[in-house]
XYZ file of C-alpha atoms in Angstrom:
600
model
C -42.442 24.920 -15.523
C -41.588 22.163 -12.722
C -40.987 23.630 -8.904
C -38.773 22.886 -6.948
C -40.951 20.996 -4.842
C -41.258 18.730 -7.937
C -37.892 19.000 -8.954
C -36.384 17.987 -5.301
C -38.871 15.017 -4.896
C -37.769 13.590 -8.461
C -33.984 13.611 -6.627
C -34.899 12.195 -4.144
C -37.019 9.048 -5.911
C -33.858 9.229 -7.735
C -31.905 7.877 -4.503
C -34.373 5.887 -3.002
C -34.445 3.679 -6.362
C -30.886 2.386 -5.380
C -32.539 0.584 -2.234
C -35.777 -1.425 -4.897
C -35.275 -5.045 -5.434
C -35.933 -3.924 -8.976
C -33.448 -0.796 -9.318
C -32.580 -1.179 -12.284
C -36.507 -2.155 -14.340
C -38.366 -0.033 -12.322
C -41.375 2.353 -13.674
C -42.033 4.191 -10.483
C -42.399 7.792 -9.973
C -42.889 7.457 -6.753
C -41.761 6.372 -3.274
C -45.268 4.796 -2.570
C -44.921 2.942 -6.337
C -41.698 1.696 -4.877
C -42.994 0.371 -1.683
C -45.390 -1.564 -3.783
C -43.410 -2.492 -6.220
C -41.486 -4.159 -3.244
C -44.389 -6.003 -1.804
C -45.800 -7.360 -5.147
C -41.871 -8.230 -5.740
C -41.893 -10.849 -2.571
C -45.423 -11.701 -3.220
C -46.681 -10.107 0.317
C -50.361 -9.272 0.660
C -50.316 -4.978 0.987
C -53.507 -5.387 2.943
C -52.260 -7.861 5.761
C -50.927 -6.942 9.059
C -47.770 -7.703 8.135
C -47.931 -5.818 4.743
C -49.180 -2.781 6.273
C -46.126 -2.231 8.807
C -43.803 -4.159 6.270
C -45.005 -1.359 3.760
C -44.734 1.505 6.504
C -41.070 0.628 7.319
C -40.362 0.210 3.412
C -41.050 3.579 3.060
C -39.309 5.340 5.708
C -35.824 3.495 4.472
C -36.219 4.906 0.834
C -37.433 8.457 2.310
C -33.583 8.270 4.778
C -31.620 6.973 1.767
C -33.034 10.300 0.192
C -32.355 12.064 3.280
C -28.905 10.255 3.760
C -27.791 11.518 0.410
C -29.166 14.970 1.187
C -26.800 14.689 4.559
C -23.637 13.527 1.778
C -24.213 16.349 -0.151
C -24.596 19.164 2.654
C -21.728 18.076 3.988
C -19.702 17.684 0.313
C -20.258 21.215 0.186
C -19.742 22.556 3.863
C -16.938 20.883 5.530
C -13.965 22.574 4.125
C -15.835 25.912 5.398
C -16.418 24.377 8.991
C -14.550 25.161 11.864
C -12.987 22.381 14.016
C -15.829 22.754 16.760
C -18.733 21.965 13.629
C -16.307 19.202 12.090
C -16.288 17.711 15.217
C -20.162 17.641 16.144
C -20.665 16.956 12.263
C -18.305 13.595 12.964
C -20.079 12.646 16.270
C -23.663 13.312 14.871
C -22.723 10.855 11.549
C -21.291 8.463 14.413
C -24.638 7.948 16.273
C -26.444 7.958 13.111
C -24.481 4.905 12.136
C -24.878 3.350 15.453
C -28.924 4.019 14.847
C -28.922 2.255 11.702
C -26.787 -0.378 12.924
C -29.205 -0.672 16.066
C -32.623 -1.184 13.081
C -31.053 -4.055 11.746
C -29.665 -5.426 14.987
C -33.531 -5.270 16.023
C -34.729 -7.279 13.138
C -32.207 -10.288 14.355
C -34.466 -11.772 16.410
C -37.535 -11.895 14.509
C -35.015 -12.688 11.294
C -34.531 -15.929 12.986
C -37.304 -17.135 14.252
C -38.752 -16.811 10.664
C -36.262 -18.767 9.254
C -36.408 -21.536 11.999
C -39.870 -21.901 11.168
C -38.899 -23.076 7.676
C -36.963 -25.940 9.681
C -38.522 -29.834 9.580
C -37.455 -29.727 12.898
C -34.440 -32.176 12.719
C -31.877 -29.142 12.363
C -30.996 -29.937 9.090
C -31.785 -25.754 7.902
C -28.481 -24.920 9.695
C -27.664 -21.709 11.220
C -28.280 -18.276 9.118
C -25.837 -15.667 10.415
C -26.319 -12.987 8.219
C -27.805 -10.381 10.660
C -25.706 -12.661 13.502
C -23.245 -10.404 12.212
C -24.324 -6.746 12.427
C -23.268 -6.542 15.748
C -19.585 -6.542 14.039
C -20.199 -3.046 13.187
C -19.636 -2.258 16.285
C -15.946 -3.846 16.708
C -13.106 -1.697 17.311
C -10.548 -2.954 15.478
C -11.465 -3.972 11.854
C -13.426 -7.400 11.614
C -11.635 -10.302 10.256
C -13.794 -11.677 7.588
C -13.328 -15.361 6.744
C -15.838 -16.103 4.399
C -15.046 -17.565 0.518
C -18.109 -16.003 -0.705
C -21.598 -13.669 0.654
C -25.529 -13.570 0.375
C -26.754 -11.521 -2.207
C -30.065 -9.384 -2.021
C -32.093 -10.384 -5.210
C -31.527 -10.978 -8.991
C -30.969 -7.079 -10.246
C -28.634 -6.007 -7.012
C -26.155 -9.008 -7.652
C -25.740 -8.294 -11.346
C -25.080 -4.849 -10.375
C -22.337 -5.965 -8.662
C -20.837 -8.165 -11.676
C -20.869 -5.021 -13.442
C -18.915 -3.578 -10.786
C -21.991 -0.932 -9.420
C -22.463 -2.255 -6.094
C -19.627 -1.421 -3.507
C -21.623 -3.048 -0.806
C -22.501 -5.864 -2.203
C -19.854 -8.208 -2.661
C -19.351 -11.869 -4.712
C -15.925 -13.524 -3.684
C -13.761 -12.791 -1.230
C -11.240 -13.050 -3.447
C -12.424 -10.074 -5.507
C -13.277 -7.725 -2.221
C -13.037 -8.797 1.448
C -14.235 -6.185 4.073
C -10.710 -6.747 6.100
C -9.251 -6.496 2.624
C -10.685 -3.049 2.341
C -10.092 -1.530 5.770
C -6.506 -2.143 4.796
C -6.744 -0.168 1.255
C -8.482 2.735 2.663
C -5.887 2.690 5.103
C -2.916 2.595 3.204
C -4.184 5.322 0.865
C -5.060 7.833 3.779
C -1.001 7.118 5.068
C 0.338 7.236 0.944
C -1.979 9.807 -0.387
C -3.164 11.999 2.624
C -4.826 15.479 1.380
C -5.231 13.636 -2.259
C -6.594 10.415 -0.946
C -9.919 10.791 -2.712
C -7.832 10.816 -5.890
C -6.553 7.270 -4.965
C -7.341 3.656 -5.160
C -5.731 0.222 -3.687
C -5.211 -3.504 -4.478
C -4.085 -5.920 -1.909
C -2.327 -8.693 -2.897
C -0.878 -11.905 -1.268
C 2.689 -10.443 -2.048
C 4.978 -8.172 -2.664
C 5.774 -9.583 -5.628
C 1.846 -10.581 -6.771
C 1.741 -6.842 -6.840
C 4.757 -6.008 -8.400
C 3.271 -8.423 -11.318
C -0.016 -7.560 -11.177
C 1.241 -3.536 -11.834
C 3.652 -4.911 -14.576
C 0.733 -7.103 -16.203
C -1.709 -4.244 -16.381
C 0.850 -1.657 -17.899
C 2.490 -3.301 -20.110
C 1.568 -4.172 -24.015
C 3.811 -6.805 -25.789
C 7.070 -5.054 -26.763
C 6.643 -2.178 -25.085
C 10.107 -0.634 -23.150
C 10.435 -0.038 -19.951
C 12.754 1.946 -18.414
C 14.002 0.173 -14.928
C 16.548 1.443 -12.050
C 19.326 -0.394 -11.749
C 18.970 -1.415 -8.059
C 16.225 -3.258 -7.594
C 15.005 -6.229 -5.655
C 16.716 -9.631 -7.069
C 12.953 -10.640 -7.853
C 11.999 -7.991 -9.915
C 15.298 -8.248 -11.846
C 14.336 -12.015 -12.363
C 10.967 -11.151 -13.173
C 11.766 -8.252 -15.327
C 14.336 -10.856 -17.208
C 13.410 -14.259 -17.129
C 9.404 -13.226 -18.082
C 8.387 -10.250 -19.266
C 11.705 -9.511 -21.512
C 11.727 -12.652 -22.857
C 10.739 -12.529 -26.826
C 8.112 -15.592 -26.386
C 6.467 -13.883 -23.630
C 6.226 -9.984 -23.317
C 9.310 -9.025 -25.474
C 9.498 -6.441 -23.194
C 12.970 -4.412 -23.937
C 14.495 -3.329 -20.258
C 17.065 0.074 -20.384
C 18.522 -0.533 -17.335
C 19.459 3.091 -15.763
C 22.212 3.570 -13.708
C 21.941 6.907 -12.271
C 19.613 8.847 -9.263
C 19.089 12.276 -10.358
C 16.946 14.210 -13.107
C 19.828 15.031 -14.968
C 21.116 11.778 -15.557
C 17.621 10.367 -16.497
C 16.696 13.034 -19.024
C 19.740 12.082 -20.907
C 19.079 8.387 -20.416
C 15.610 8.775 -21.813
C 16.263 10.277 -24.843
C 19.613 7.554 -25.226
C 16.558 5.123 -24.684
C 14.112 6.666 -27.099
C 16.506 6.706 -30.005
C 18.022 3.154 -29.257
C 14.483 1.620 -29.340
C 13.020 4.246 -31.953
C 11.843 1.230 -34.480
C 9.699 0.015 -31.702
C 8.322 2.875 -30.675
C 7.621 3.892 -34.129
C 5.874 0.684 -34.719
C 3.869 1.219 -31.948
C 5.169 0.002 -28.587
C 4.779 2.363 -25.390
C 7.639 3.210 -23.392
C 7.108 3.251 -19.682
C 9.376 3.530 -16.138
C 9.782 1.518 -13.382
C 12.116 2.295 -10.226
C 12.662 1.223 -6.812
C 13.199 4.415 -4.464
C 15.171 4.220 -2.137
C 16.707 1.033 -3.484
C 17.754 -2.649 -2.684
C 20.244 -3.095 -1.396
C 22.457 0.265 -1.013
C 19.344 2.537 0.071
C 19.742 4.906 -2.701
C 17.387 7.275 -3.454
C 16.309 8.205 -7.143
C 14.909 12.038 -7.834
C 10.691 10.418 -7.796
C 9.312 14.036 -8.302
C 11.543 15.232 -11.192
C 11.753 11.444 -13.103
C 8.434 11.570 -12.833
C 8.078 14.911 -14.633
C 10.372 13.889 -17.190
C 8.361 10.254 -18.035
C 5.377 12.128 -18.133
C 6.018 14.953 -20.556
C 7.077 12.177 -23.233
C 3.467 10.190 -22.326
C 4.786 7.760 -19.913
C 3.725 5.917 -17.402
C 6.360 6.098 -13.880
C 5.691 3.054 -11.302
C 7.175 3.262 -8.067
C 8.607 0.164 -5.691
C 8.592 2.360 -2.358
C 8.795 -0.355 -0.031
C 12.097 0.852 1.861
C 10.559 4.675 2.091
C 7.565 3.810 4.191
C 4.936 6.781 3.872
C 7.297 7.723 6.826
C 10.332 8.702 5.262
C 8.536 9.781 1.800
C 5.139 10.236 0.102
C 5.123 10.762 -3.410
C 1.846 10.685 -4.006
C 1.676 14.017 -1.715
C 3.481 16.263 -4.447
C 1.641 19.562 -5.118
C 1.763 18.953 -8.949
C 0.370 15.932 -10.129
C 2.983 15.773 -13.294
C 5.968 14.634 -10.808
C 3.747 12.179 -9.057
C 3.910 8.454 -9.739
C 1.284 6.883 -11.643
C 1.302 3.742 -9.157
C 3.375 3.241 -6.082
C 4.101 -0.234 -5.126
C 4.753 -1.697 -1.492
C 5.458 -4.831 0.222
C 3.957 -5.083 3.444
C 5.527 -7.934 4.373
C 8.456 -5.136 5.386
C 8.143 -2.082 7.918
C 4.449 -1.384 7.301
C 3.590 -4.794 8.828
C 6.820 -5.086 10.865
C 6.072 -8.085 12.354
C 7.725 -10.925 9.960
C 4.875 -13.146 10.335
C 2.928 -11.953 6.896
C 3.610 -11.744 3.634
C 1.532 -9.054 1.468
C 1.905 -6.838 -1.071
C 0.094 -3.424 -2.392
C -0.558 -0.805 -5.622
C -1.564 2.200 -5.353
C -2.870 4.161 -8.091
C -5.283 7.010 -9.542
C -9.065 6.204 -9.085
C -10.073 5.588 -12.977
C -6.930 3.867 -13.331
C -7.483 1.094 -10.573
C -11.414 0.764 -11.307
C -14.389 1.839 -12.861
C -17.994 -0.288 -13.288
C -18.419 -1.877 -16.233
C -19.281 0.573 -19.656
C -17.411 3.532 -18.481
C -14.314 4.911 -19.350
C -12.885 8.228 -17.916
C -9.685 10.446 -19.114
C -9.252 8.031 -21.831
C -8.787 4.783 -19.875
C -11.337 2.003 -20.591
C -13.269 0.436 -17.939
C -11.428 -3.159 -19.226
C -8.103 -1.002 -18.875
C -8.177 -1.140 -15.037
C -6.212 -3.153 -12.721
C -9.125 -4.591 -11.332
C -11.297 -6.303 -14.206
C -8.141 -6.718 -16.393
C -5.473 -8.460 -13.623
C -7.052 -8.168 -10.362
C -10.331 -9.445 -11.354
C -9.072 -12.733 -13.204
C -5.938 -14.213 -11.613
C -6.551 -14.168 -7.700
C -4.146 -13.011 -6.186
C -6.020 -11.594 -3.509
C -4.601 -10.584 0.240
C -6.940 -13.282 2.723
C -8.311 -11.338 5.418
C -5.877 -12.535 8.071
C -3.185 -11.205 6.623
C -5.034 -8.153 5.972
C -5.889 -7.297 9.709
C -1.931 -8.489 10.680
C -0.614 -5.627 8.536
C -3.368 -3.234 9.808
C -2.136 -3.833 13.092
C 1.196 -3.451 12.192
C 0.881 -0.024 10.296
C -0.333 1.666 13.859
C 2.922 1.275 15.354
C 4.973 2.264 11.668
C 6.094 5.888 12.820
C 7.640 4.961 16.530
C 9.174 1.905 14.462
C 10.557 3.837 11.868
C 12.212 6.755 14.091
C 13.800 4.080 16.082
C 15.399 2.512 12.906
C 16.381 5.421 11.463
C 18.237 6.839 15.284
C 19.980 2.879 15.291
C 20.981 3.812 11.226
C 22.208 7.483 11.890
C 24.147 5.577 14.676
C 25.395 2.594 13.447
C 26.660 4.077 10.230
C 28.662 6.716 11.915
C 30.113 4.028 14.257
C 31.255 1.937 11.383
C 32.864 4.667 9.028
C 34.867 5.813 11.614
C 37.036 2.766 11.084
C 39.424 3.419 8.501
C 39.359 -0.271 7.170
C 35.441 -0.170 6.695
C 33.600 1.235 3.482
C 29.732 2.199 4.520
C 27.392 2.681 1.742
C 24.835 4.806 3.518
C 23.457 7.845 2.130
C 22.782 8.870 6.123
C 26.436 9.955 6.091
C 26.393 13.572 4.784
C 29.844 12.899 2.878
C 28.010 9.780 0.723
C 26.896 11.142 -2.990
C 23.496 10.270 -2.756
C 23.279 12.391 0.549
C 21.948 15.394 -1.080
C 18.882 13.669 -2.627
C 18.092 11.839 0.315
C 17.996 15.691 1.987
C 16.099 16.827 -0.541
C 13.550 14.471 -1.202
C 12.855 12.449 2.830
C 10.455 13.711 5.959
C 13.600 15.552 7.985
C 16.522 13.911 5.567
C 16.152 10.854 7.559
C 18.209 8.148 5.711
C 16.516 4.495 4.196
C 16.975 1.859 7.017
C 18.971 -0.473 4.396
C 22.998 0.157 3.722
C 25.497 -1.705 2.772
C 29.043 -1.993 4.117
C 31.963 -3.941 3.290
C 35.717 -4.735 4.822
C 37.457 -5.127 1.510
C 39.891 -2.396 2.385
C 41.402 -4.487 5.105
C 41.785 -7.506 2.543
C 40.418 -10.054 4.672
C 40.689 -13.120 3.660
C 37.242 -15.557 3.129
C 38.076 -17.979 5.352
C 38.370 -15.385 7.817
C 35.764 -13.054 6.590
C 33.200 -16.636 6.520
C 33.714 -16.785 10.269
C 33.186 -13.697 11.030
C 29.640 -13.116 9.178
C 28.558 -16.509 10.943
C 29.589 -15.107 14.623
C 27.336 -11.861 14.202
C 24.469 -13.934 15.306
C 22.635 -13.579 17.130
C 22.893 -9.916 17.299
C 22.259 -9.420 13.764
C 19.801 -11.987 12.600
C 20.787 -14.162 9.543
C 17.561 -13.457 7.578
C 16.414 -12.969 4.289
C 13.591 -10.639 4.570
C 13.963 -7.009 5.915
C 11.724 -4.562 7.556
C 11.383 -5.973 10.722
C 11.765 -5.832 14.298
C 14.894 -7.251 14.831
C 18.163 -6.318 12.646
C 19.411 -8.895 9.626
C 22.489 -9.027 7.823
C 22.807 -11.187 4.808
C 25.318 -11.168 1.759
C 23.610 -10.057 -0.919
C 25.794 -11.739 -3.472
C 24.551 -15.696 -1.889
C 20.877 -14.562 -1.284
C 18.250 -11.876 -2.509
C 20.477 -10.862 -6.038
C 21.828 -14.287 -6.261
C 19.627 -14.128 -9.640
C 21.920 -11.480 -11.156
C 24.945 -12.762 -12.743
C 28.471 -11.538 -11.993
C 28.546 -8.930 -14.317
C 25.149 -7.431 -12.830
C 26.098 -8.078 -9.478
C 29.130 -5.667 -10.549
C 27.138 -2.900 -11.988
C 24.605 -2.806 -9.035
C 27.860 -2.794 -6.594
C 27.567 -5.920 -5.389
C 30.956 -7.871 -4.037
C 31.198 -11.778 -2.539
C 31.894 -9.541 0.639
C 29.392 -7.203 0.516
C 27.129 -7.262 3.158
C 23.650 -6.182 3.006
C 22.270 -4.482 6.831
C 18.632 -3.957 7.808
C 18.336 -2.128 10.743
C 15.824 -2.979 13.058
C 14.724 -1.101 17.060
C 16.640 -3.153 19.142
C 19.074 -1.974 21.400
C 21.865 -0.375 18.776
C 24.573 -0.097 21.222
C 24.752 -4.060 22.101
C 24.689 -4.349 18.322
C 27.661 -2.817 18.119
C 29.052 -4.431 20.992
C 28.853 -7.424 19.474
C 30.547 -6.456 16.252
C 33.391 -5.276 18.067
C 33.463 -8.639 19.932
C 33.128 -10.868 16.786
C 35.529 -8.076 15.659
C 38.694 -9.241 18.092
C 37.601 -13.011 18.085
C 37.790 -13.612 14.232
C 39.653 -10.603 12.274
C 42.336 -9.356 14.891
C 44.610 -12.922 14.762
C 44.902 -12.420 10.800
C 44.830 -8.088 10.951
C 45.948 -7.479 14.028
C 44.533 -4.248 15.633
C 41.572 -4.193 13.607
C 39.134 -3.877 16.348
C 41.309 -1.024 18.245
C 40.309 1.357 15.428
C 36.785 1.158 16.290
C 35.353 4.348 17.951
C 35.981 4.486 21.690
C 33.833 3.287 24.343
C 32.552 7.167 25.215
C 32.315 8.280 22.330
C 30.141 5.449 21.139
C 27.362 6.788 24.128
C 27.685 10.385 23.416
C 26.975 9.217 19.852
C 23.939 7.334 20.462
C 22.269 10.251 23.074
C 23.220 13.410 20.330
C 21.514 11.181 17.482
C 18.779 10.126 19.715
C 17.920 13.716 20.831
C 18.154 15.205 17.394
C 15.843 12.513 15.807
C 13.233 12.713 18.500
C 13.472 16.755 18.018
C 12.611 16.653 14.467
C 9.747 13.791 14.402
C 7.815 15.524 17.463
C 8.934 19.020 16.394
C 7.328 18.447 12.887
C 3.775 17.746 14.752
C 1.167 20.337 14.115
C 1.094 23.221 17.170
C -1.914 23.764 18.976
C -3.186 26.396 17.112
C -3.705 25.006 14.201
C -5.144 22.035 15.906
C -7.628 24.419 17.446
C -8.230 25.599 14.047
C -7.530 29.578 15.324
């Protein structure tokens, strides 16, 4: 019968094989077989100097990889039973260890290069070898910005492994994994997933609409159906319509659905299912795809009980939550898993970058789903299945890595942003429908229809950034109306984009659903004189000091009085300090008290 003295140092040859130039071939039973095996592998003499303490150090690395993944495991199975005082001397002990590797290898630089400058002819034609230049980047603060198109590899069997997708650390092409790259998918998944981010993968791509694609490409089959909320970006209706619905390409049938709650869908779905029953007969999946809350009115859809719905009749539910932020909602935080989304999308180019100056996009999906190493397949999903090797993998669309570490430096200022935003919303909107001759299509008003699921279903029933208003009401004419618009700069900045700094107002009609004809412009709620606002932290009272000037210069000669209906001067101030105290109440109130901080 085999000990456990036997039986522990079998594990632990186990581990140490992952560190042998030939992992994958070898016959050793041993960690001294390996350390030959290593030697005879570079063709070093075991009974020189140099292959005596090349030897000696060989071995201690594979006996603390064994030791390393003893550590893993220990702590795999002790930390949720830690108090805060051990998880905080278990963090600072795995700190230093790091910085103790880090300092072996930053030891070895020196010696490293004058090896290799001894292969020079002496004219400096070798070059420069930075490799271990590098390891002192493991030290940085901030994540390193990795500009590289492609890495070193180890030896033969470690750089097949990672073809095959079975070594994390050792990477090919930038454009298939960039360290930057990564930093910024662990970190959206922590903010997106929190508790559940083990659960979770990420793909960074060089656009919110690469992504959007990419998620599209790897769910859907030719003539499948997909279910798709009305309101959504002008991009996504184009690609939804002019690609992937089109019979010579996808043949993808769209059911566009028009309403927000669970109600409304269930009866949708089963319209849908029995409209489209041949196909689905014959084969065809039928999936869902919604934007939450929505462009442009802000809507909000019911995520959690959709999502139940799509899944009890097999479906798959992707999720555009770009105007939500993790701030406002996190879906993939739902205590059951059914009313989850499979994949929730993002464009960073909006509030999670904030800046304007970057354009990136994001999915965000279960583990096997996103990837798995060549061979395997797991809860019925085929290592080829995966966004990675079947979209991610062959069309390069990868995020570069400066565009990675902008939106990593914009996500650490997302929650101030964001509670700023949503005090000038709150304010702003309340301003504006007090003016009789104004309609405001923000569900921040607690009279607006879609109020109740924005309670429901957002951190503190804060309201989506993104409204709509319009002045038809006060039948302006467009001549009139033209001027006006054009005079609310520079206040309101004439922009395309959203989820920035500063606030933009744009007509939705001439710009980002241009794409939709008239008759879809209709049904999304879209008029010539609609106009589309994105609220951003500037100063929300001189915003609306300069609508009330642009007000009395433009509209008041053709409607006179028009600007006297506005809310008064006081009122406007105790406005903005009762909606600024209440905001800040709720976001700091929500923190975690000391006690449970202390973990008492």
């Amino acid at each position: 019968m085999q000990s456990d003295n036997t039986h522990n140092h079998s594990i632990s040859v186990e581990h140490a094989k992952v560190l042998s130039p030939k992992r994958n071939t070898t016959e050793a039973n041993t960690t001294e077989d390996l350390v030959s095996e290593q030697l005879s592998h570079f063709g070093i003499d075991a009974s020189s100097d140099y292959g005596k303490a090349l030897a000696q150090t060989a071995h201690h690395l594979y006996g603390a990889q064994s030791s390393v993944m003893e550590l893993w495991n220990i702590t795999t199975n002790t930390l949720q039973t830690l108090d805060k005082e051990d998880r905080v001397a278990y963090f600072n002990a795995k700190k230093f260890l790091s910085f103790q590797i880090a300092k072996v290898l930053d030891t070895l630089q020196n010696p490293f290069r004058a090896t290799y400058q001894s292969l020079s002819s002496g004219n400096g034609s070798q070059g420069h070898y930075p490799m271990f230049d590098n390891v002192t980047a493991l030290f940085s603060a901030t994540p390193v910005v990795v500009r590289t198109a492609t890495y070193v590899y180890a030896c033969t069997e470690w750089v097949d492994d990672a073809f095959q997708g079975k070594e994390f650390t050792h990477q090919i092409y930038s454009r298939l994994l960039n360290p930057t790259n990564i930093s910024l998918a662990n970190a959206i998944v922590d903010m997106e997933a929190g508790p559940y981010a083990s659960e979770y993968l990420a793909w960074n791509f060089n656009s919110g609409m690469a992504a959007i694609d990419a998620m599209l490409s790897n769910v859907l089959s030719h003539g499948d159906v997909l279910i798709v909320s009305r309101n959504v970006y002008g991009g996504v209706y184009q690609l939804l319509h002019d690609f992937f619905a089109r019979e010579n390409r996808m043949d993808i049938q769209i059911a566009w659905f028009d309403g927000y709650d669970k109600e409304s869908f269930a009866d949708f779905m089963a319209h849908t299912k029995h409209q489209h029953s041949e196909r689905l007969n014959n084969g065809a999946s039928m999936h869902v795809y919604m934007e939450s809350p929505c462009n442009p009115h802000g809507y909000v859809l019911d995520v959690p009980g959709i999502c139940e719905l799509a899944h009890a009749e097999g479906a798959l539910v992707m999720l555009d939550s770009t105007l939500a932020t993790p701030v406002l909602h996190q879906p993939l935080q739902h205590k059951n898993k059914a009313a989850r989304p499979d994949y929730v999308v993002h464009s960073y180019t909006k509030d999670l970058c904030g800046s304007g100056a970057t354009t990136a996009g994001v999915v965000i999906g279960e583990g096997h789903r996103m990837f798995q190493p060549k061979g395997s397949s797991v809860d019925g999903v085929d290592w080829s299945q995966t966004m990675f090797w079947d979209v991610y993998y062959i069309k390069g669309a990868f995020l570069d890595s400066e565009k990675a570490f902008d939106v990593l430096n914009g996500m650490k200022t997302l929650e101030q942003r964001m509670m700023t935003k949503v005090i000038n919303t709150q304010v702003f909107t309340s301003f504006l429908s007090s003016h009789p001759l104004i309609r405001v299509n923000c569900h921040g008003l607690a009279e607006h229809e879609n109020a109740g699921l924005r309670e429901k279903q957002h951190a503190h029933g804060w309201p989506c950034t993104l409204f709509t208003i319009d002045m038809a009401p006060a039948g302006l004419a467009k001549d009139v109306f033209t001027r006006f618009f054009d005079a609310l700069e520079p206040a309101f900045s004439h922009q395309v984009s959203i989820g920035q700094n500063n606030t933009i107002v744009l007509c939705p009609a001439l710009t980002s659903h241009s794409e939709l004809s008239k008759d879809e412009q209709s049904k999304a709620g879209i008029e010539l004189t609609t106009m589309r606002i994105a609220m951003g932290t500037d100063n929300v009272k001189q915003l609306i000091a300069h609508f009330i000037l642009a007000s009395r210069h433009f509209i008041d000669a053709s409607t006179p009085g028009f600007s006297h209906k506005f809310m008064g001067n006081e009122a406007i101030d105790a406005l903005y300090l009762t909606v600024s105290e209440r905001v800040c109440a709720q976001h700091f109130g929500s923190k975690p008290n000391m006690q449970s901080l202390m973990g008492e």
